[in-house]
Amino acid sequence: MKIFQNFKVRRLLKFFYKFIITIHVFESVPKSESVIKTRSKLFHIFDKKKILKNNIIKNYFKTNNNKKKRFEHSSFIGIIHGKKIVCSGWIHQSKNSRWNIEEIDKKISLKNEKILYDFFTHKEFRNRGYYKLLLKKIQNKSLNKKLIIYTVSNNRFSKKAILHSGFKFKKNLRKFF
């Protein structure tokens, strides 16, 4: 439908969507490292200068160039299988800051927590456990640190993976509640 291709209409729909959507917030404080066996390679990039060292990651940022600015307070983490990034996400690591949950345009205060956001698994690799695997690997790297992750309430696959990777439901958030 051409009506949804119109920028102004999409912007208006996004505005109203923020008032009806609910965000589920989960947290984890991993105490011990879990044993994870995998052939997939984990990468963790803290600096945008490191992008050029790996062609797979360099290609990712060619199509997602606007995400490079996130390196100021975040790091990029993911799983490479073969010659593809199959699952990736971001870790916000700035202490004593405020985080804006864009889906509902609401700010939350962070003290010593790390917030995990913008995770994506490519369609051809979905339902194979890569998202859950990545979350477990992140927990192993962040022992005794509080991790926060959130998802929209209607994303049942994401909620299931988050819960099965060791996170516990903390609360619901809405724009005005």
Short mmCIF file of C-alpha atoms in Angstrom, two decimals:
data_model
loop_
_atom_site.label_atom_id
_atom_site.label_comp_id
_atom_site.label_asym_id
_atom_site.label_seq_id
_atom_site.Cartn_x
_atom_site.Cartn_y
_atom_site.Cartn_z
CA MET A 1 0.00 0.00 0.00
CA LYS A 2 1.35 3.36 -1.01
CA ILE A 3 -0.17 5.07 2.01
CA PHE A 4 2.37 3.40 4.35
CA GLN A 5 5.26 4.35 2.08
CA ASN A 6 4.57 8.00 2.77
CA PHE A 7 7.14 9.27 5.30
CA LYS A 8 4.66 11.51 7.15
CA VAL A 9 2.12 8.72 7.56
CA ARG A 10 4.79 6.32 8.90
CA ARG A 11 5.99 8.97 11.33
CA LEU A 12 2.44 9.57 12.56
CA LEU A 13 1.82 5.84 13.01
CA LYS A 14 5.11 5.49 14.90
CA PHE A 15 4.05 8.35 17.19
CA PHE A 16 0.77 6.63 18.13
CA TYR A 17 2.44 3.22 18.38
CA LYS A 18 4.55 4.54 21.29
CA PHE A 19 1.38 5.06 23.32
CA ILE A 20 0.03 1.52 22.94
CA ILE A 21 3.15 -0.66 23.07
CA THR A 22 4.49 -2.28 26.24
CA ILE A 23 8.16 -3.02 26.83
CA HIS A 24 9.27 -6.04 28.88
CA VAL A 25 12.47 -5.41 30.82
CA PHE A 26 14.70 -8.30 31.94
CA GLU A 27 17.84 -8.36 34.05
CA SER A 28 20.62 -10.74 34.85
CA VAL A 29 23.57 -10.74 37.22
CA PRO A 30 25.60 -13.78 36.14
CA LYS A 31 27.52 -15.27 39.06
CA SER A 32 29.42 -18.07 37.36
CA GLU A 33 30.55 -18.89 33.86
CA SER A 34 28.53 -21.49 32.00
CA VAL A 35 30.15 -23.98 29.65
CA ILE A 36 29.21 -23.25 26.04
CA LYS A 37 30.48 -25.35 23.16
CA THR A 38 30.19 -23.89 19.70
CA ARG A 39 32.05 -23.72 16.41
CA SER A 40 30.84 -20.21 15.80
CA LYS A 41 33.23 -17.33 16.37
CA LEU A 42 32.35 -14.54 18.78
CA PHE A 43 33.51 -10.99 18.06
CA HIS A 44 33.41 -7.94 20.33
CA ILE A 45 34.39 -4.54 18.94
CA PHE A 46 34.90 -1.55 21.24
CA ASP A 47 36.34 0.92 18.74
CA LYS A 48 35.18 1.82 15.24
CA LYS A 49 38.81 1.78 14.06
CA LYS A 50 38.75 -2.02 14.48
CA ILE A 51 36.01 -2.35 11.84
CA LEU A 52 38.53 -2.23 9.01
CA LYS A 53 40.41 -5.29 10.27
CA ASN A 54 37.65 -7.77 9.41
CA ASN A 55 35.96 -7.84 5.98
CA ILE A 56 32.77 -9.42 7.33
CA ILE A 57 32.31 -6.66 9.89
CA LYS A 58 33.42 -3.99 7.40
CA ASN A 59 30.65 -5.13 5.03
CA TYR A 60 28.10 -4.92 7.86
CA PHE A 61 28.96 -1.27 8.48
CA LYS A 62 28.83 -0.46 4.77
CA THR A 63 25.10 -1.15 4.90
CA ASN A 64 24.67 0.15 8.48
CA ASN A 65 26.95 3.19 8.37
CA ASN A 66 24.71 5.21 10.70
CA LYS A 67 25.45 2.77 13.57
CA LYS A 68 29.16 3.72 13.72
CA LYS A 69 28.35 6.68 15.99
CA ARG A 70 27.24 4.23 18.70
CA PHE A 71 30.88 3.38 19.49
CA GLU A 72 31.10 6.47 21.70
CA HIS A 73 29.39 4.62 24.59
CA SER A 74 28.65 1.16 23.22
CA SER A 75 30.38 -1.88 21.84
CA PHE A 76 29.29 -4.16 19.00
CA ILE A 77 29.13 -7.89 19.67
CA GLY A 78 28.02 -10.85 17.63
CA ILE A 79 28.54 -14.30 16.22
CA ILE A 80 30.16 -15.09 12.89
CA HIS A 81 29.42 -18.46 11.36
CA GLY A 82 31.21 -19.17 8.11
CA LYS A 83 31.51 -15.82 6.39
CA LYS A 84 28.38 -14.17 7.79
CA ILE A 85 27.36 -12.29 10.90
CA VAL A 86 24.43 -14.43 11.97
CA CYS A 87 23.49 -12.62 15.18
CA SER A 88 24.64 -9.29 16.58
CA GLY A 89 23.77 -6.60 19.08
CA TRP A 90 25.07 -3.69 21.10
CA ILE A 91 26.16 -3.21 24.72
CA HIS A 92 25.83 0.27 26.24
CA GLN A 93 28.55 0.63 28.87
CA SER A 94 28.42 4.20 30.11
CA LYS A 95 28.12 4.42 33.91
CA ASN A 96 25.63 6.73 35.61
CA SER A 97 23.81 7.68 32.44
CA ARG A 98 20.28 7.82 31.09
CA TRP A 99 19.08 5.49 28.37
CA ASN A 100 16.22 6.30 26.01
CA ILE A 101 14.05 3.34 25.06
CA GLU A 102 13.13 4.53 21.59
CA GLU A 103 10.13 2.24 21.15
CA ILE A 104 8.23 4.19 23.83
CA ASP A 105 10.42 7.31 23.97
CA LYS A 106 11.08 6.89 27.69
CA LYS A 107 14.33 7.47 29.58
CA ILE A 108 15.60 5.18 32.30
CA SER A 109 18.52 5.81 34.66
CA LEU A 110 21.49 3.48 34.64
CA LYS A 111 23.97 3.26 37.47
CA ASN A 112 26.39 0.38 36.96
CA GLU A 113 24.24 -1.65 34.61
CA LYS A 114 25.08 -2.58 31.05
CA ILE A 115 22.15 -2.35 28.68
CA LEU A 116 21.88 -4.77 25.77
CA TYR A 117 20.01 -3.47 22.74
CA ASP A 118 19.31 -3.69 19.02
CA PHE A 119 19.90 -7.43 18.59
CA PHE A 120 19.29 -8.96 15.21
CA THR A 121 19.48 -12.50 13.86
CA HIS A 122 19.41 -12.88 10.09
CA LYS A 123 16.35 -14.71 8.77
CA GLU A 124 18.23 -17.71 7.45
CA PHE A 125 19.73 -18.38 10.91
CA ARG A 126 16.64 -17.83 13.07
CA ASN A 127 15.28 -20.55 15.38
CA ARG A 128 18.71 -22.18 15.66
CA GLY A 129 19.65 -20.77 19.08
CA TYR A 130 22.17 -18.15 17.98
CA TYR A 131 20.46 -15.29 19.88
CA LYS A 132 20.32 -17.35 23.08
CA LEU A 133 23.95 -18.41 22.55
CA LEU A 134 25.06 -14.80 22.12
CA LEU A 135 23.24 -13.71 25.28
CA LYS A 136 24.89 -16.52 27.26
CA LYS A 137 28.32 -15.55 25.89
CA ILE A 138 27.71 -11.94 26.93
CA GLN A 139 26.79 -13.11 30.42
CA ASN A 140 30.00 -15.14 30.60
CA LYS A 141 32.00 -12.01 29.70
CA SER A 142 30.12 -9.89 32.27
CA LEU A 143 30.29 -11.91 35.47
CA ASN A 144 28.95 -10.08 38.55
CA LYS A 145 27.73 -7.16 36.42
CA LYS A 146 24.06 -6.31 36.08
CA LEU A 147 22.80 -6.69 32.52
CA ILE A 148 19.52 -5.18 31.33
CA ILE A 149 17.75 -6.18 28.12
CA TYR A 150 14.31 -5.27 26.84
CA THR A 151 11.94 -6.21 24.06
CA VAL A 152 8.50 -5.22 22.89
CA SER A 153 5.78 -7.30 24.51
CA ASN A 154 4.57 -8.88 21.28
CA ASN A 155 7.99 -10.28 20.31
CA ARG A 156 7.47 -13.74 21.78
CA PHE A 157 10.54 -15.31 20.15
CA SER A 158 12.84 -12.70 21.67
CA LYS A 159 11.20 -13.03 25.10
CA LYS A 160 11.61 -16.80 25.00
CA ALA A 161 15.31 -16.59 24.07
CA ILE A 162 15.96 -13.95 26.73
CA LEU A 163 14.32 -16.04 29.45
CA HIS A 164 16.03 -19.27 28.34
CA SER A 165 19.43 -17.59 28.38
CA GLY A 166 19.19 -16.81 32.10
CA PHE A 167 17.55 -13.40 32.30
CA LYS A 168 14.67 -12.80 34.70
CA PHE A 169 11.64 -10.64 34.03
CA LYS A 170 11.92 -7.37 35.95
CA LYS A 171 9.05 -5.08 34.89
CA ASN A 172 6.82 -3.71 32.16
CA LEU A 173 7.29 -0.19 30.86
CA ARG A 174 4.85 1.99 28.95
CA LYS A 175 5.11 5.55 27.75
CA PHE A 176 2.99 7.03 30.55
CA PHE A 177 2.97 4.47 33.37
#
